[in-house]
Amino acid sequence: MKRRALPRAALLAVPAVVVSILLSGCSDTGGSRDTASGRPGKDRWQPRPGLAWQWQLDGKVDAAAADVPVYDIDGFENDAEDVARLHRAGRKVICYINVGAWEDYRPDKDVFPRSVLGRPNGWQGERWLDIRRISLLRPIMERRFDMCRKKGFDAVEPDLVEGYADDTGFPLTEQDQLRYNRMIAAIAHERGLAVGLKNDLSQIPQLVGTFDFAVNEQCAQYGECARLTPFIDAGKAVFHVEYTEPTDRFCPESRRLGLSSMRKKWELGTWRKPC
């Protein structure tokens, strides 16, 4: 497993990874079946392969920084007016929420029972969650996704959804992770929100039908981008970023595969170099 590759928490006053997706026009918007629950879902955004995107997690979103249809922003650090401003510019917005680790800098930090907090995950102020404790974690995640919905976000990018492959302090299994990830997708779909699978390449075959798009960090650096093609084959966007690889090394393959790729600096500010 690869987490976010560098402790951005050490770089930012308030570390967070947020994904906001913005899409202009309505040709890529439509209804879909709620594959997580098996029921027909509400009309929700379905991002298609090739959409350009911006990923800004450092501070308030700068809506003028990039003329692209997709923005990534933090669900806690941006308010409903920030989302509305992006919508007025014709964009769709994804809400970044950490669902796999406790963060001591979030306003709801005290609602997490101590029993679900595991080992530090390498990021300042964060500890892994015991994702087996569905009955304890689901209400917390529901409230977080309610926040995203009330602020007007179109989608959610849940982070750290592959803890089973890391040293969390809990004996998590692949099945534990699949059950948790499917629950997370169901929570989003029940609220009419699209939801992305973050990294977790090993479980793409089991989850591509449940999630609406993918978000990936550093697949080119590790020679793994081809593993994301099930999303492309299903007509679902893959939003991809590299931090250290020059664009001339990964953009040709990204274009061939249909990924929405760009290079970003570690702090995830406004700077971007797209393919």
PDB file of N, CA, C and O in Angstrom, residues 195-226:
ATOM      1  N   VAL A 195     -18.869   9.022  -5.390  1.00  0.00           N
ATOM      2  CA  VAL A 195     -17.808   8.677  -4.442  1.00  0.00           C
ATOM      3  C   VAL A 195     -16.646   8.049  -5.208  1.00  0.00           C
ATOM      4  O   VAL A 195     -16.853   7.275  -6.149  1.00  0.00           O
ATOM      5  N   GLY A 196     -15.425   8.419  -4.817  1.00  0.00           N
ATOM      6  CA  GLY A 196     -14.236   7.919  -5.489  1.00  0.00           C
ATOM      7  C   GLY A 196     -13.465   6.935  -4.644  1.00  0.00           C
ATOM      8  O   GLY A 196     -13.426   7.048  -3.415  1.00  0.00           O
ATOM      9  N   LEU A 197     -12.845   5.974  -5.302  1.00  0.00           N
ATOM     10  CA  LEU A 197     -11.960   5.023  -4.626  1.00  0.00           C
ATOM     11  C   LEU A 197     -10.550   5.588  -4.647  1.00  0.00           C
ATOM     12  O   LEU A 197      -9.961   5.774  -5.707  1.00  0.00           O
ATOM     13  N   LYS A 198      -9.991   5.851  -3.474  1.00  0.00           N
ATOM     14  CA  LYS A 198      -8.663   6.466  -3.353  1.00  0.00           C
ATOM     15  C   LYS A 198      -7.596   5.382  -3.244  1.00  0.00           C
ATOM     16  O   LYS A 198      -7.603   4.584  -2.306  1.00  0.00           O
ATOM     17  N   ASN A 199      -6.674   5.357  -4.221  1.00  0.00           N
ATOM     18  CA  ASN A 199      -5.606   4.365  -4.241  1.00  0.00           C
ATOM     19  C   ASN A 199      -6.194   2.952  -4.141  1.00  0.00           C
ATOM     20  O   ASN A 199      -7.010   2.589  -4.956  1.00  0.00           O
ATOM     21  N   ASP A 200      -5.836   2.152  -3.168  1.00  0.00           N
ATOM     22  CA  ASP A 200      -6.402   0.803  -2.956  1.00  0.00           C
ATOM     23  C   ASP A 200      -6.450   0.000  -4.254  1.00  0.00           C
ATOM     24  O   ASP A 200      -7.473  -0.600  -4.601  1.00  0.00           O
ATOM     25  N   LEU A 201      -5.336  -0.039  -4.956  1.00  0.00           N
ATOM     26  CA  LEU A 201      -5.298  -0.674  -6.268  1.00  0.00           C
ATOM     27  C   LEU A 201      -5.652  -2.160  -6.211  1.00  0.00           C
ATOM     28  O   LEU A 201      -6.283  -2.686  -7.136  1.00  0.00           O
ATOM     29  N   SER A 202      -5.268  -2.830  -5.144  1.00  0.00           N
ATOM     30  CA  SER A 202      -5.484  -4.276  -5.075  1.00  0.00           C
ATOM     31  C   SER A 202      -6.960  -4.650  -5.073  1.00  0.00           C
ATOM     32  O   SER A 202      -7.320  -5.756  -5.491  1.00  0.00           O
ATOM     33  N   GLN A 203      -7.821  -3.740  -4.612  1.00  0.00           N
ATOM     34  CA  GLN A 203      -9.238  -4.067  -4.495  1.00  0.00           C
ATOM     35  C   GLN A 203     -10.088  -3.456  -5.610  1.00  0.00           C
ATOM     36  O   GLN A 203     -11.317  -3.544  -5.572  1.00  0.00           O
ATOM     37  N   ILE A 204      -9.437  -2.896  -6.619  1.00  0.00           N
ATOM     38  CA  ILE A 204     -10.196  -2.327  -7.736  1.00  0.00           C
ATOM     39  C   ILE A 204     -11.121  -3.351  -8.383  1.00  0.00           C
ATOM     40  O   ILE A 204     -12.286  -3.041  -8.667  1.00  0.00           O
ATOM     41  N   PRO A 205     -10.675  -4.586  -8.640  1.00  0.00           N
ATOM     42  CA  PRO A 205     -11.598  -5.534  -9.282  1.00  0.00           C
ATOM     43  C   PRO A 205     -12.895  -5.748  -8.513  1.00  0.00           C
ATOM     44  O   PRO A 205     -13.959  -5.920  -9.106  1.00  0.00           O
ATOM     45  N   GLN A 206     -12.824  -5.737  -7.178  1.00  0.00           N
ATOM     46  CA  GLN A 206     -14.015  -5.953  -6.368  1.00  0.00           C
ATOM     47  C   GLN A 206     -14.846  -4.684  -6.188  1.00  0.00           C
ATOM     48  O   GLN A 206     -16.038  -4.768  -5.891  1.00  0.00           O
ATOM     49  N   LEU A 207     -14.242  -3.500  -6.370  1.00  0.00           N
ATOM     50  CA  LEU A 207     -14.919  -2.250  -6.012  1.00  0.00           C
ATOM     51  C   LEU A 207     -15.230  -1.327  -7.181  1.00  0.00           C
ATOM     52  O   LEU A 207     -15.925  -0.331  -7.006  1.00  0.00           O
ATOM     53  N   VAL A 208     -14.753  -1.637  -8.375  1.00  0.00           N
ATOM     54  CA  VAL A 208     -14.971  -0.736  -9.507  1.00  0.00           C
ATOM     55  C   VAL A 208     -16.456  -0.552  -9.798  1.00  0.00           C
ATOM     56  O   VAL A 208     -16.884   0.520 -10.251  1.00  0.00           O
ATOM     57  N   GLY A 209     -17.269  -1.561  -9.523  1.00  0.00           N
ATOM     58  CA  GLY A 209     -18.700  -1.430  -9.758  1.00  0.00           C
ATOM     59  C   GLY A 209     -19.423  -0.631  -8.693  1.00  0.00           C
ATOM     60  O   GLY A 209     -20.561  -0.191  -8.900  1.00  0.00           O
ATOM     61  N   THR A 210     -18.783  -0.431  -7.560  1.00  0.00           N
ATOM     62  CA  THR A 210     -19.406   0.269  -6.429  1.00  0.00           C
ATOM     63  C   THR A 210     -19.070   1.751  -6.408  1.00  0.00           C
ATOM     64  O   THR A 210     -19.893   2.567  -5.997  1.00  0.00           O
ATOM     65  N   PHE A 211     -17.857   2.099  -6.857  1.00  0.00           N
ATOM     66  CA  PHE A 211     -17.402   3.485  -6.812  1.00  0.00           C
ATOM     67  C   PHE A 211     -17.582   4.149  -8.175  1.00  0.00           C
ATOM     68  O   PHE A 211     -17.556   3.493  -9.216  1.00  0.00           O
ATOM     69  N   ASP A 212     -17.754   5.473  -8.163  1.00  0.00           N
ATOM     70  CA  ASP A 212     -18.080   6.237  -9.361  1.00  0.00           C
ATOM     71  C   ASP A 212     -16.870   6.759 -10.112  1.00  0.00           C
ATOM     72  O   ASP A 212     -16.975   7.141 -11.278  1.00  0.00           O
ATOM     73  N   PHE A 213     -15.724   6.826  -9.467  1.00  0.00           N
ATOM     74  CA  PHE A 213     -14.483   7.279 -10.082  1.00  0.00           C
ATOM     75  C   PHE A 213     -13.343   6.831  -9.180  1.00  0.00           C
ATOM     76  O   PHE A 213     -13.572   6.263  -8.109  1.00  0.00           O
ATOM     77  N   ALA A 214     -12.118   7.067  -9.620  1.00  0.00           N
ATOM     78  CA  ALA A 214     -10.943   6.733  -8.820  1.00  0.00           C
ATOM     79  C   ALA A 214     -10.065   7.954  -8.655  1.00  0.00           C
ATOM     80  O   ALA A 214     -10.055   8.853  -9.503  1.00  0.00           O
ATOM     81  N   VAL A 215      -9.330   7.987  -7.554  1.00  0.00           N
ATOM     82  CA  VAL A 215      -8.321   9.009  -7.308  1.00  0.00           C
ATOM     83  C   VAL A 215      -7.026   8.261  -6.982  1.00  0.00           C
ATOM     84  O   VAL A 215      -7.034   7.331  -6.179  1.00  0.00           O
ATOM     85  N   ASN A 216      -5.952   8.667  -7.631  1.00  0.00           N
ATOM     86  CA  ASN A 216      -4.696   7.950  -7.416  1.00  0.00           C
ATOM     87  C   ASN A 216      -3.526   8.898  -7.276  1.00  0.00           C
ATOM     88  O   ASN A 216      -3.442   9.914  -7.962  1.00  0.00           O
ATOM     89  N   GLU A 217      -2.620   8.521  -6.389  1.00  0.00           N
ATOM     90  CA  GLU A 217      -1.352   9.210  -6.222  1.00  0.00           C
ATOM     91  C   GLU A 217      -0.212   8.277  -6.624  1.00  0.00           C
ATOM     92  O   GLU A 217      -0.120   7.156  -6.144  1.00  0.00           O
ATOM     93  N   GLN A 218       0.609   8.750  -7.530  1.00  0.00           N
ATOM     94  CA  GLN A 218       1.921   8.161  -7.823  1.00  0.00           C
ATOM     95  C   GLN A 218       1.892   6.789  -8.495  1.00  0.00           C
ATOM     96  O   GLN A 218       2.835   6.015  -8.357  1.00  0.00           O
ATOM     97  N   CYS A 219       0.845   6.473  -9.228  1.00  0.00           N
ATOM     98  CA  CYS A 219       0.862   5.183  -9.925  1.00  0.00           C
ATOM     99  C   CYS A 219       1.983   5.115 -10.950  1.00  0.00           C
ATOM    100  O   CYS A 219       2.541   4.039 -11.203  1.00  0.00           O
ATOM    101  N   ALA A 220       2.342   6.253 -11.556  1.00  0.00           N
ATOM    102  CA  ALA A 220       3.427   6.243 -12.536  1.00  0.00           C
ATOM    103  C   ALA A 220       4.769   5.988 -11.864  1.00  0.00           C
ATOM    104  O   ALA A 220       5.592   5.218 -12.365  1.00  0.00           O
ATOM    105  N   GLN A 221       4.980   6.619 -10.722  1.00  0.00           N
ATOM    106  CA  GLN A 221       6.243   6.432 -10.006  1.00  0.00           C
ATOM    107  C   GLN A 221       6.476   4.965  -9.667  1.00  0.00           C
ATOM    108  O   GLN A 221       7.611   4.480  -9.696  1.00  0.00           O
ATOM    109  N   TYR A 222       5.393   4.249  -9.376  1.00  0.00           N
ATOM    110  CA  TYR A 222       5.513   2.846  -8.971  1.00  0.00           C
ATOM    111  C   TYR A 222       5.135   1.871 -10.088  1.00  0.00           C
ATOM    112  O   TYR A 222       5.030   0.672  -9.854  1.00  0.00           O
ATOM    113  N   GLY A 223       4.940   2.385 -11.314  1.00  0.00           N
ATOM    114  CA  GLY A 223       4.662   1.520 -12.442  1.00  0.00           C
ATOM    115  C   GLY A 223       3.350   0.764 -12.339  1.00  0.00           C
ATOM    116  O   GLY A 223       3.265  -0.389 -12.777  1.00  0.00           O
ATOM    117  N   GLU A 224       2.302   1.419 -11.818  1.00  0.00           N
ATOM    118  CA  GLU A 224       1.045   0.730 -11.543  1.00  0.00           C
ATOM    119  C   GLU A 224      -0.170   1.336 -12.240  1.00  0.00           C
ATOM    120  O   GLU A 224      -1.298   0.925 -11.963  1.00  0.00           O
ATOM    121  N   CYS A 225       0.015   2.284 -13.124  1.00  0.00           N
ATOM    122  CA  CYS A 225      -1.139   2.993 -13.685  1.00  0.00           C
ATOM    123  C   CYS A 225      -2.073   2.075 -14.469  1.00  0.00           C
ATOM    124  O   CYS A 225      -3.291   2.304 -14.499  1.00  0.00           O
ATOM    125  N   ALA A 226      -1.543   1.037 -15.091  1.00  0.00           N
ATOM    126  CA  ALA A 226      -2.399   0.134 -15.871  1.00  0.00           C
ATOM    127  C   ALA A 226      -3.422  -0.572 -14.993  1.00  0.00           C
ATOM    128  O   ALA A 226      -4.459  -1.028 -15.494  1.00  0.00           O
TER     129      ALA A 226
END
